[in-house]
PDB file of C-alpha atoms in Angstrom:
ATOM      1  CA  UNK A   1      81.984 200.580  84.324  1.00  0.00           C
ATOM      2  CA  UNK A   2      79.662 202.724  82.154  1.00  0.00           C
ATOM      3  CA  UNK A   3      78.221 201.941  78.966  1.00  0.00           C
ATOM      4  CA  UNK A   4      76.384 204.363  76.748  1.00  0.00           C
ATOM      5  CA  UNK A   5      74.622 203.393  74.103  1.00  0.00           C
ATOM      6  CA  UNK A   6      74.009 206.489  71.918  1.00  0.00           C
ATOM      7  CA  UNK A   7      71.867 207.023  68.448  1.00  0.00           C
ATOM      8  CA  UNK A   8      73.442 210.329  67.380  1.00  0.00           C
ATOM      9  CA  UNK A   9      71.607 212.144  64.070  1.00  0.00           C
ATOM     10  CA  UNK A  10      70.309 214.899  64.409  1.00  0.00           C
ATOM     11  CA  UNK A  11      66.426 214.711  63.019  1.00  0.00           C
ATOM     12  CA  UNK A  12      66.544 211.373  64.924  1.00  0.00           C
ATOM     13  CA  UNK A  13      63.416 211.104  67.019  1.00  0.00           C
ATOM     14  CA  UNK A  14      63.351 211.194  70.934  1.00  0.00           C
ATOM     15  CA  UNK A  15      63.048 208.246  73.312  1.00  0.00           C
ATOM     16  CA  UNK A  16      60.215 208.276  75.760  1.00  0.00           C
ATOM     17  CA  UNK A  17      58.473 211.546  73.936  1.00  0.00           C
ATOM     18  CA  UNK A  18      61.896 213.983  74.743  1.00  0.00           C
ATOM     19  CA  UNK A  19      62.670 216.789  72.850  1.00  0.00           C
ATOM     20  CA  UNK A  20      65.353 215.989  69.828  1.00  0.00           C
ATOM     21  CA  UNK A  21      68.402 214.670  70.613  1.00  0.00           C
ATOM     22  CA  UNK A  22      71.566 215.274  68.244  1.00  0.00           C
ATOM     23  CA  UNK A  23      72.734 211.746  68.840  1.00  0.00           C
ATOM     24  CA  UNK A  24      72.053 208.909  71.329  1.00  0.00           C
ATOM     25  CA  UNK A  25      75.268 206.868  73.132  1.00  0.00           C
ATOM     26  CA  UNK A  26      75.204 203.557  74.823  1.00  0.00           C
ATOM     27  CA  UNK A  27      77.164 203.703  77.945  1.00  0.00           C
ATOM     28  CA  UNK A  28      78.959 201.728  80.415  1.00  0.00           C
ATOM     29  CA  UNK A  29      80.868 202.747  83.227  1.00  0.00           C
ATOM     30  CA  UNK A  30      83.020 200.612  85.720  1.00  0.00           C
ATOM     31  CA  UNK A  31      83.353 201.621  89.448  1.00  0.00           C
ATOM     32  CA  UNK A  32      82.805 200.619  92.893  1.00  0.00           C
ATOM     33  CA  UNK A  33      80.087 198.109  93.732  1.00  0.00           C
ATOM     34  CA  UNK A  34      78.668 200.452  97.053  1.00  0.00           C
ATOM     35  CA  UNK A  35      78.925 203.517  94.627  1.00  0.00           C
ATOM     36  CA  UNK A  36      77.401 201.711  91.189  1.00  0.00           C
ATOM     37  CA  UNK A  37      73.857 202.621  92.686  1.00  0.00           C
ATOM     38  CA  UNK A  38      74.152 205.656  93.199  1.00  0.00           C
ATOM     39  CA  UNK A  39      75.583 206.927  90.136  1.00  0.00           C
ATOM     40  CA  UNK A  40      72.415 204.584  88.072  1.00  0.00           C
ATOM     41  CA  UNK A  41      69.976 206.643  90.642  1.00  0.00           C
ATOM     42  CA  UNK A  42      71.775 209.896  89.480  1.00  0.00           C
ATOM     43  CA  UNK A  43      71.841 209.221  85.922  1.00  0.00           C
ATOM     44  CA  UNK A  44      68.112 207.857  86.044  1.00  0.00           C
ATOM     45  CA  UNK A  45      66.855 211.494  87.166  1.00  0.00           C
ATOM     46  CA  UNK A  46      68.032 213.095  84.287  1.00  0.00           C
ATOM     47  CA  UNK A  47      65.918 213.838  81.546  1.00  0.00           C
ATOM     48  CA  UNK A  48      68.192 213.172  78.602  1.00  0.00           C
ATOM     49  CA  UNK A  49      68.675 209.272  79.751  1.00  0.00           C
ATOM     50  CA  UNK A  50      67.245 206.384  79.464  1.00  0.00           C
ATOM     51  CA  UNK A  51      67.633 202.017  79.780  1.00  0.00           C
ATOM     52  CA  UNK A  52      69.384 202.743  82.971  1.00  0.00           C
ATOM     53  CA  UNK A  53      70.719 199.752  84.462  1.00  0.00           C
ATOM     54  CA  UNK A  54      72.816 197.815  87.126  1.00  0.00           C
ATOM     55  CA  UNK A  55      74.257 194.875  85.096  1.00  0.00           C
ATOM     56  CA  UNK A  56      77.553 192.279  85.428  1.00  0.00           C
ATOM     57  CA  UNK A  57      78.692 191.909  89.131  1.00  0.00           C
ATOM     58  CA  UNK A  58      76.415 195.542  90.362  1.00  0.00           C
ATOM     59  CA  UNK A  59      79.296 197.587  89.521  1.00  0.00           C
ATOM     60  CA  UNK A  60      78.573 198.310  86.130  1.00  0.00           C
ATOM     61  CA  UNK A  61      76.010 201.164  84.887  1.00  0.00           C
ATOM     62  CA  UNK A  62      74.433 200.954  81.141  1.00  0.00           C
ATOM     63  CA  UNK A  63      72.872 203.591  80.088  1.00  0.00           C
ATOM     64  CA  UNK A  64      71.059 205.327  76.944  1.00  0.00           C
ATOM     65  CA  UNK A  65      72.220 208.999  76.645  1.00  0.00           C
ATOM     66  CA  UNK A  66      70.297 211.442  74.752  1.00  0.00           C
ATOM     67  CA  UNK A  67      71.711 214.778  74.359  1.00  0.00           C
ATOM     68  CA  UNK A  68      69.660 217.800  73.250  1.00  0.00           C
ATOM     69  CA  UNK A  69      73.509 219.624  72.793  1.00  0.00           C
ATOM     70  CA  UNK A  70      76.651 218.677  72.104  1.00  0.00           C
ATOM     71  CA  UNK A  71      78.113 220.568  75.324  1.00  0.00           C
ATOM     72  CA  UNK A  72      75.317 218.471  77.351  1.00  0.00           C
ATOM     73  CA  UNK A  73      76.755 215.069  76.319  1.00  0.00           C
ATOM     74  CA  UNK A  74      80.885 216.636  76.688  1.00  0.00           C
ATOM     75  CA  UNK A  75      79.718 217.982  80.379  1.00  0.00           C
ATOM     76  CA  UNK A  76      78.256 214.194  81.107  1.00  0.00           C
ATOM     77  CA  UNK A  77      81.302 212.258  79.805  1.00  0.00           C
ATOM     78  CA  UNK A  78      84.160 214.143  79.712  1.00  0.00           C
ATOM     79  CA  UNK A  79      83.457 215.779  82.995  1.00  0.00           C
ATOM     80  CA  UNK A  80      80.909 214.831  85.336  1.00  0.00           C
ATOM     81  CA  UNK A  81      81.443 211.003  85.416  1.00  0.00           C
ATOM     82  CA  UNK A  82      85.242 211.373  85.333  1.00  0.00           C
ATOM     83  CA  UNK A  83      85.403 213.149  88.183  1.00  0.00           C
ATOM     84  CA  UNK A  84      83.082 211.042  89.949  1.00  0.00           C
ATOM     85  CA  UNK A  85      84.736 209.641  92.965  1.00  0.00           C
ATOM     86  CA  UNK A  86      82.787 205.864  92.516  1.00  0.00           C
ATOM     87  CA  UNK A  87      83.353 205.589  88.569  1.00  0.00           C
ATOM     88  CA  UNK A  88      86.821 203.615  87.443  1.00  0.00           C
ATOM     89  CA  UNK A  89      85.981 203.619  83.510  1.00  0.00           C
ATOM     90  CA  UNK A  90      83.451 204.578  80.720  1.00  0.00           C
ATOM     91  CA  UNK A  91      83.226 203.311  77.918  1.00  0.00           C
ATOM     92  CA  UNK A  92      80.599 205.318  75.117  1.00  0.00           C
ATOM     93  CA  UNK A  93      79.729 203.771  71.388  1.00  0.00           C
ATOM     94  CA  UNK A  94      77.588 205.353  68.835  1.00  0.00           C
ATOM     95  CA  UNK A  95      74.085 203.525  67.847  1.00  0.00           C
ATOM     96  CA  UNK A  96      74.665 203.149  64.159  1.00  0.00           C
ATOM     97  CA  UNK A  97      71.933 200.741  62.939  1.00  0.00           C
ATOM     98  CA  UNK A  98      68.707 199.649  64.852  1.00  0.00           C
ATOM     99  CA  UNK A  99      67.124 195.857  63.949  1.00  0.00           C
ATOM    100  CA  UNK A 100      63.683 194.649  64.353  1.00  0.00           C
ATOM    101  CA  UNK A 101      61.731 191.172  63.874  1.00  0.00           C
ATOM    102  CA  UNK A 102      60.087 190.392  60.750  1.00  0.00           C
ATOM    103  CA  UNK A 103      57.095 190.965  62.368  1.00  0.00           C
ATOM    104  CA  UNK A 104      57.353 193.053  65.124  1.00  0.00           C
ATOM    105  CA  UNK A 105      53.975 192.917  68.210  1.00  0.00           C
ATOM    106  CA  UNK A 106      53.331 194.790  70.468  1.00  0.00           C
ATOM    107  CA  UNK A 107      52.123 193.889  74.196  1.00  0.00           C
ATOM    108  CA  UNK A 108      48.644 192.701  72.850  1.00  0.00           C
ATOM    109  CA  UNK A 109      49.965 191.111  69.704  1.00  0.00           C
ATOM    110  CA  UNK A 110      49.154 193.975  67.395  1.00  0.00           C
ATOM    111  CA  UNK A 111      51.610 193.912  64.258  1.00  0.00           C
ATOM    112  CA  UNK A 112      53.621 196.701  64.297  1.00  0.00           C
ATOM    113  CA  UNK A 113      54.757 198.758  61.375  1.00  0.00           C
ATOM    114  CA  UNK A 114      59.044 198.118  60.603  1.00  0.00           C
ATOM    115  CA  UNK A 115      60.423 201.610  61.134  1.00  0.00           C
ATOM    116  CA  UNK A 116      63.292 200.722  58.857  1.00  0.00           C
ATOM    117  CA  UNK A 117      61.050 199.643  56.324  1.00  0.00           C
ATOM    118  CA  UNK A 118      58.982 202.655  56.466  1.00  0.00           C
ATOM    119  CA  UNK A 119      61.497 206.026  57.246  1.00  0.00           C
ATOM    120  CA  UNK A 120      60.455 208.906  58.315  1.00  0.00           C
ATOM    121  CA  UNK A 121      61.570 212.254  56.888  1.00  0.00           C
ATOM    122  CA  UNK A 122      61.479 215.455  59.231  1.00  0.00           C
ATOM    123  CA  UNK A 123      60.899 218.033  56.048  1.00  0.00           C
ATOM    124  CA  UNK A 124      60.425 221.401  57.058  1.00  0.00           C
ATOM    125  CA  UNK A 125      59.060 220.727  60.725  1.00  0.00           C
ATOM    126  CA  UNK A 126      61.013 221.958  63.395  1.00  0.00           C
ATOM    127  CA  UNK A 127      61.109 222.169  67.229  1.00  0.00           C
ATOM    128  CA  UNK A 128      60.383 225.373  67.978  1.00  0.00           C
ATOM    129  CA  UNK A 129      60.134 227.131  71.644  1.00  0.00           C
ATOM    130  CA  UNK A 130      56.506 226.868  71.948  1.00  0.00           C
ATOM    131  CA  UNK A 131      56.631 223.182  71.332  1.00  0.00           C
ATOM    132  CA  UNK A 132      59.016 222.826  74.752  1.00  0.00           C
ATOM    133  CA  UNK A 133      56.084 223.039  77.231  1.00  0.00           C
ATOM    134  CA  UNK A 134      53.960 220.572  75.199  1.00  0.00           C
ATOM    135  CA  UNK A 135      56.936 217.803  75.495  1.00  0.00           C
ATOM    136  CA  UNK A 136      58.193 218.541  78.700  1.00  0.00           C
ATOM    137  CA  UNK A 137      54.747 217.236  79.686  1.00  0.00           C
ATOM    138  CA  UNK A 138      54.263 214.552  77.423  1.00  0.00           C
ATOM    139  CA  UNK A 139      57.908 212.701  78.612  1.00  0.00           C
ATOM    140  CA  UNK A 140      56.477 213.469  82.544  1.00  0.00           C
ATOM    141  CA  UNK A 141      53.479 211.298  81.222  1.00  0.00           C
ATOM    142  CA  UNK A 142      52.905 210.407  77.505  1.00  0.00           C
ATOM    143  CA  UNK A 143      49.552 209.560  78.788  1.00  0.00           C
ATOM    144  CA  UNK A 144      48.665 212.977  79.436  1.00  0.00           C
ATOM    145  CA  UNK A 145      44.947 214.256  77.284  1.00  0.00           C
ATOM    146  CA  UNK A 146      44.903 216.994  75.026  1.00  0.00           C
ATOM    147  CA  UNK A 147      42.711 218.359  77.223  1.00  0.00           C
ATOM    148  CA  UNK A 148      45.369 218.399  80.479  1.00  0.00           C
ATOM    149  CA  UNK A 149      48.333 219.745  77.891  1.00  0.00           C
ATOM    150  CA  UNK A 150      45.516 222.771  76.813  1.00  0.00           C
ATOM    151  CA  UNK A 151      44.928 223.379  79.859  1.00  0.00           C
ATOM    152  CA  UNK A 152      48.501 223.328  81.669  1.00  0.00           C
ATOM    153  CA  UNK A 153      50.343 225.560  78.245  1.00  0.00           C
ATOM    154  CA  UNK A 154      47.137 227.811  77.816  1.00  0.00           C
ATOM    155  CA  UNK A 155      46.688 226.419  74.187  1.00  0.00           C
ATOM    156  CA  UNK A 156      43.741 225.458  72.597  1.00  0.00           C
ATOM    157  CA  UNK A 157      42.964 221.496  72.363  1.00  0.00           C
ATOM    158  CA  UNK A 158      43.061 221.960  68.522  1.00  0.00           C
ATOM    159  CA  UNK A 159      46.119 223.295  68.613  1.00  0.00           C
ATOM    160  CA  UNK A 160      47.734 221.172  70.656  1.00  0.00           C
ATOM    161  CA  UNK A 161      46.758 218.078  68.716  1.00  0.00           C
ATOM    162  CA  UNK A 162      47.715 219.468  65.446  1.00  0.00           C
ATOM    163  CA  UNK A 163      50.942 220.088  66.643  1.00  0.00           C
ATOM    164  CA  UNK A 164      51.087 217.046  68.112  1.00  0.00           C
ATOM    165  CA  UNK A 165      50.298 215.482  65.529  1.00  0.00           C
ATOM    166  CA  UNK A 166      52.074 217.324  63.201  1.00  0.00           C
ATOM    167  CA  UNK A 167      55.984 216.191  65.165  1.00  0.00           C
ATOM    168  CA  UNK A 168      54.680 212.859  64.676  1.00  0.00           C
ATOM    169  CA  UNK A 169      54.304 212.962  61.193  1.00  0.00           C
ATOM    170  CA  UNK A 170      57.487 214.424  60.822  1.00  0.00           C
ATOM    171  CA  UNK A 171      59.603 211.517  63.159  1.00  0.00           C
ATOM    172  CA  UNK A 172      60.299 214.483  65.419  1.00  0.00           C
ATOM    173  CA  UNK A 173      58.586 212.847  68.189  1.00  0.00           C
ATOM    174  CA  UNK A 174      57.045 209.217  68.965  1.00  0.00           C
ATOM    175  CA  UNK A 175      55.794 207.586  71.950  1.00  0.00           C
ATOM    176  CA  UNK A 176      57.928 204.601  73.807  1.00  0.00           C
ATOM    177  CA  UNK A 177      55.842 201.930  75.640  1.00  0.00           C
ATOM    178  CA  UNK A 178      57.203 200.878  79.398  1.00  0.00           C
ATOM    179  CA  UNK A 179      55.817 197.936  80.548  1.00  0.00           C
ATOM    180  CA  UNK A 180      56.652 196.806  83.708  1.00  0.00           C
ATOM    181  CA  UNK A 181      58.713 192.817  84.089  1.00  0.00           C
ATOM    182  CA  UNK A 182      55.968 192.224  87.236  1.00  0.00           C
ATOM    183  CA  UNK A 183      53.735 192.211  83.526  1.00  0.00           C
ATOM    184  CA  UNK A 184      56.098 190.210  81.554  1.00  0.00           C
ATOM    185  CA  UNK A 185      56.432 187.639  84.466  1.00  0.00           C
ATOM    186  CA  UNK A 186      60.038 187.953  82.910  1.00  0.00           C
ATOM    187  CA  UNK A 187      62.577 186.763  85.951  1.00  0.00           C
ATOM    188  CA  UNK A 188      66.000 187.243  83.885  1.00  0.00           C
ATOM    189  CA  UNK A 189      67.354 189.881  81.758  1.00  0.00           C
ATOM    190  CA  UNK A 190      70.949 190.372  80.168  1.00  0.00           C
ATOM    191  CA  UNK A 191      72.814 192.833  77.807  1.00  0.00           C
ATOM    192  CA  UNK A 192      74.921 190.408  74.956  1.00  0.00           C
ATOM    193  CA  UNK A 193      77.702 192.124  73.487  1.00  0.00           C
ATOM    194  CA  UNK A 194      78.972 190.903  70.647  1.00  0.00           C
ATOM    195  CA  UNK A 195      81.938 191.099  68.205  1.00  0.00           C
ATOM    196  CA  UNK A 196      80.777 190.031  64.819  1.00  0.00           C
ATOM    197  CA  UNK A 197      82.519 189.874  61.117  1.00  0.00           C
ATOM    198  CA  UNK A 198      81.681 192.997  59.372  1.00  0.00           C
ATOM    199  CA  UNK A 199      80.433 191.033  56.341  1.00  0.00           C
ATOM    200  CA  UNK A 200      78.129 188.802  58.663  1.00  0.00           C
ATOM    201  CA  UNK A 201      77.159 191.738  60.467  1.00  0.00           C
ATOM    202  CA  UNK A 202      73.982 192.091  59.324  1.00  0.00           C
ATOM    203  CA  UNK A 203      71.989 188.885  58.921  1.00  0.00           C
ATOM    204  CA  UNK A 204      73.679 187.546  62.923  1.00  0.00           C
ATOM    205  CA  UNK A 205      72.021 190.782  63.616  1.00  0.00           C
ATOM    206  CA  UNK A 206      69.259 190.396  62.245  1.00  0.00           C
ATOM    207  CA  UNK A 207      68.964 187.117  63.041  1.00  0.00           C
ATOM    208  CA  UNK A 208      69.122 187.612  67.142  1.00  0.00           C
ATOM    209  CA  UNK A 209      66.536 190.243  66.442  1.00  0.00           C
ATOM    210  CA  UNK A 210      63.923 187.924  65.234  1.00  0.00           C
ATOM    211  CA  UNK A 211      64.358 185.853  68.259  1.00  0.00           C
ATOM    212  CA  UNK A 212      61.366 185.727  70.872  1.00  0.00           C
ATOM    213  CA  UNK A 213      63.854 186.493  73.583  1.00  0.00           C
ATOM    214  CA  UNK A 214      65.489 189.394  71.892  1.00  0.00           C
ATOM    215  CA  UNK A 215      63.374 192.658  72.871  1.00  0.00           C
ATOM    216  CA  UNK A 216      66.274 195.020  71.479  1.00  0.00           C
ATOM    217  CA  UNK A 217      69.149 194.660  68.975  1.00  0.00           C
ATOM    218  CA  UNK A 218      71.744 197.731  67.242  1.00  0.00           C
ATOM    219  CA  UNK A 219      74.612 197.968  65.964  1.00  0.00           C
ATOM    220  CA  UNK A 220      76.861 200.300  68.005  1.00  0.00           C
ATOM    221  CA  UNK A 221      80.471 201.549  67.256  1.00  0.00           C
ATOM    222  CA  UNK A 222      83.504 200.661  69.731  1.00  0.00           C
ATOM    223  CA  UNK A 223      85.422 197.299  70.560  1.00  0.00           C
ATOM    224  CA  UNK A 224      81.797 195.183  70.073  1.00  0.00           C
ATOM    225  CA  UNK A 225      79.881 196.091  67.228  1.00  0.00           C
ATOM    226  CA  UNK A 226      76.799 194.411  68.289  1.00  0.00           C
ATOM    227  CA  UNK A 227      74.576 194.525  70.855  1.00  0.00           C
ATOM    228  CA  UNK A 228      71.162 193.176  72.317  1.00  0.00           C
ATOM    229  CA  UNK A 229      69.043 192.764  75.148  1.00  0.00           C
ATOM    230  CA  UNK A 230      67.705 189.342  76.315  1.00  0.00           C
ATOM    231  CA  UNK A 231      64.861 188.424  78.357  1.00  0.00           C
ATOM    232  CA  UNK A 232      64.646 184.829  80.002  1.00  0.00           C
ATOM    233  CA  UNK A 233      62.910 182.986  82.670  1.00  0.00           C
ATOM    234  CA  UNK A 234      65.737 181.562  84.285  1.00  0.00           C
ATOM    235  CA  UNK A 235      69.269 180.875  83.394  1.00  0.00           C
ATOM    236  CA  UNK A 236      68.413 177.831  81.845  1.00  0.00           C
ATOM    237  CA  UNK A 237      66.648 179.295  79.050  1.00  0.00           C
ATOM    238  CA  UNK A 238      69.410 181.969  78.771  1.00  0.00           C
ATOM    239  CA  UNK A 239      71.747 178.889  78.840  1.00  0.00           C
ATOM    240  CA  UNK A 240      69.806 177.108  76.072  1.00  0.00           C
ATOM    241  CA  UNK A 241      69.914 180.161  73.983  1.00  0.00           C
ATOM    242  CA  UNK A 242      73.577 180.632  74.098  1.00  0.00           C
ATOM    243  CA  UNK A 243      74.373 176.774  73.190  1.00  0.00           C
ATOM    244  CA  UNK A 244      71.541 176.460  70.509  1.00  0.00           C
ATOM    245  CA  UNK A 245      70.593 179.823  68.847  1.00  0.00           C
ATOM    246  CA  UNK A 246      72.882 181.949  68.727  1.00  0.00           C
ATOM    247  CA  UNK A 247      75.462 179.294  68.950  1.00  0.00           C
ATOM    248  CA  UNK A 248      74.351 178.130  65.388  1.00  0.00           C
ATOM    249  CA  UNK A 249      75.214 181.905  63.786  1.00  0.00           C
ATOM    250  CA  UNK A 250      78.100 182.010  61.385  1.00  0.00           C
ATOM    251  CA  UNK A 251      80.642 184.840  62.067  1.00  0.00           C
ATOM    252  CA  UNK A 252      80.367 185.771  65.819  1.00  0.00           C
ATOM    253  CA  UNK A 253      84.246 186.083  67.505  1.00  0.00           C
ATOM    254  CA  UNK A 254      83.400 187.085  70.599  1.00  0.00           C
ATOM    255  CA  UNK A 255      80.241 186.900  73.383  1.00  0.00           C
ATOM    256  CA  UNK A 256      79.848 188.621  76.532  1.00  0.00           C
ATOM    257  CA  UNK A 257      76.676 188.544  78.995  1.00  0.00           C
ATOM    258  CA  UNK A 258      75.930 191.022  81.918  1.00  0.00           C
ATOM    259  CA  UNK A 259      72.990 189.428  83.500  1.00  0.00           C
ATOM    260  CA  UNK A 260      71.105 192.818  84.656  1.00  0.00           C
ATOM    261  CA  UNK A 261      70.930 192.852  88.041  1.00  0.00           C
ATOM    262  CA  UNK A 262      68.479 196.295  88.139  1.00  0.00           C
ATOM    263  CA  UNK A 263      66.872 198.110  85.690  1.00  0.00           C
ATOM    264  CA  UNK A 264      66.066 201.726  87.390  1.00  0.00           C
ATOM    265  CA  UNK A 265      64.215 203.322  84.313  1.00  0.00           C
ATOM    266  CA  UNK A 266      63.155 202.191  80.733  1.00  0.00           C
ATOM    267  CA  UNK A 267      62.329 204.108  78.188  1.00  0.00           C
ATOM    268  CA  UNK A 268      61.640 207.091  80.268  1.00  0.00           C
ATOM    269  CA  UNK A 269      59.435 205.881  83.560  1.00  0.00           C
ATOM    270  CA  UNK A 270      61.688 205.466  86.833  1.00  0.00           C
ATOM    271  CA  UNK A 271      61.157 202.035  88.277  1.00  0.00           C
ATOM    272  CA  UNK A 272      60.268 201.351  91.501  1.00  0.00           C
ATOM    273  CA  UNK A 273      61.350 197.738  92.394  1.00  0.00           C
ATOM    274  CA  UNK A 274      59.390 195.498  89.278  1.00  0.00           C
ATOM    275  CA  UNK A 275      57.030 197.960  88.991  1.00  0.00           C
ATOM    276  CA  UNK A 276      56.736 201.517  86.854  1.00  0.00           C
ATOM    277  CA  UNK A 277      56.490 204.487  89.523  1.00  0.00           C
ATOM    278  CA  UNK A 278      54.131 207.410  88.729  1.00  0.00           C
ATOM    279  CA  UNK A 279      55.049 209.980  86.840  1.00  0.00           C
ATOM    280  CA  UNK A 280      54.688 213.721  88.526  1.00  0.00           C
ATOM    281  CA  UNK A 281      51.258 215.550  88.600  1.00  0.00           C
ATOM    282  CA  UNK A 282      51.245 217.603  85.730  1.00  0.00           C
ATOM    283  CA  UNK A 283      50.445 221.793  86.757  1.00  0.00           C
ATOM    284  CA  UNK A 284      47.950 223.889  85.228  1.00  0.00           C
ATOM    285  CA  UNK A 285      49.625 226.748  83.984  1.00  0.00           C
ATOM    286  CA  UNK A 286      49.211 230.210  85.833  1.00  0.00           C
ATOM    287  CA  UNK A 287      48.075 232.963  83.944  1.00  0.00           C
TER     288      UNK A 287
END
């Protein structure tokens, strides 16, 4: 099976520093166990993906699709993956509604600021065609100096960093974070889906999102309208955690758990084993 989880708007920012997506898709597609890894490896290449993952029994494929065009997401779904020979289903909801802690850390502990208490509006910035080299670069490597982007596009450092800076301001672009689980020491990870009652949609969701062991919860469209991903040190804890927690949260129907067998790329670095993989070399431009 393959799930796509997708956030479709079309000033919505880019995972992993990509260009603007119209709308992102959570997806999961059912198919052969031997031929499960191979379509995750395929997907994982592409630059308009991302959270690809083996998850349930390794033949299921979630993913995070990220269009830049509407004919790019109907070539993917309606096309492509039908027609491949290892995939039985898909499966595709819409990311409606994103939820984060009360007081979201990063890595270090550093408070973070609550997106959806603070919304960004695009106003009159735009992608434009000159921007493309800039943040093809930036999702190789988000790590990548002003210096190395002037120097690879043949623009000046100033002008790369106020443009640069300029996308951010607008919520046209923002960096993603990929830490590695060999960091984390985290041994056990798993997708929940859940079906919740519309009018206790939002505090179960919020709720689960405020949980230590919750690193990502959304509302999505489809036959769950819930989902989150859980990260455990063994089963016990994820065990625990279904009986106590989230046990204890009025208006949840249903519950399903796909442990995750394989994550192949985060936010937008491929994963090699535990570990993040380096990104390409980036070029200096020719003249």
């Amino acid at each position: 099976m393959v799930r796509q989880l997708a956030a479709y708007r079309d000033t919505e920012p880019i995972s992993s520093v990509k260009q603007p997506m119209h709308r992102s898709f959570p997806l999961s597609e059912t198919g052969h166990p031997e031929g499960a890894l191979q379509v995750a490896e395929a997907l994982a290449r592409r630059d308009d993906t991302a959270w690809v993952s083996l998850a349930g029994g390794g033949a299921e494929v979630v993913f995070s699709l990220h269009p830049r065009a509407q004919h790019t997401r109907e070539d993917l779904l309606a096309q492509r993956l039908q027609r491949s020979a290892p995939v039985l289903d898909v499966s595709a909801s819409m990311i409606l509604h994103r939820f984060v802690g009360a007081s979201p850390v990063d890595s270090r502990g550093r408070r973070l600021a609550d997106p959806a208490a603070t919304p960004v509006t695009p106003g009159d910035t735009r992608i434009e065609d000159a921007d493309r080299p800039l943040l093809d670069l930036l999702a190789r490597d988000g790590r990548t100096s002003y210096a190395m982007l002037a120097r690879s596009t043949g623009l000046s450092p100033g002008r790369v960093m106020r443009r640069i800076e300029a996308l951010q301001a607008s919520g046209l672009l923002y960096f993603d974070l990929d830490i590695a689980p060999a960091a984390l020491g985290t041994r056990l990870a798993a997708l929940l889906w859940l079906t919740v009652t519309p009018a206790q949609l939002e505090p179960v969701a919020q709720a689960i999102a405020e949980h230590e062991n919750t690193t990502y919860a959304a509302a999505i469209t489809g036959p769950f309208n819930l989902i989150a991903t859980l990260s455990f040190g063994n089963t016990n804890d994820l065990y625990r955690h279904m009986t106590t927690e989230l046990a204890a949260l009025t208006g949840i129907h249903t519950a399903e758990i796909s442990p995750v067998l394989r994550q192949l790329k985060p936010a937008g670095a491929l994963m090699n084993s535990d570990r993040l993989a380096q990104p390409t070399p980036t070029r200096r431009r020719r003249h």
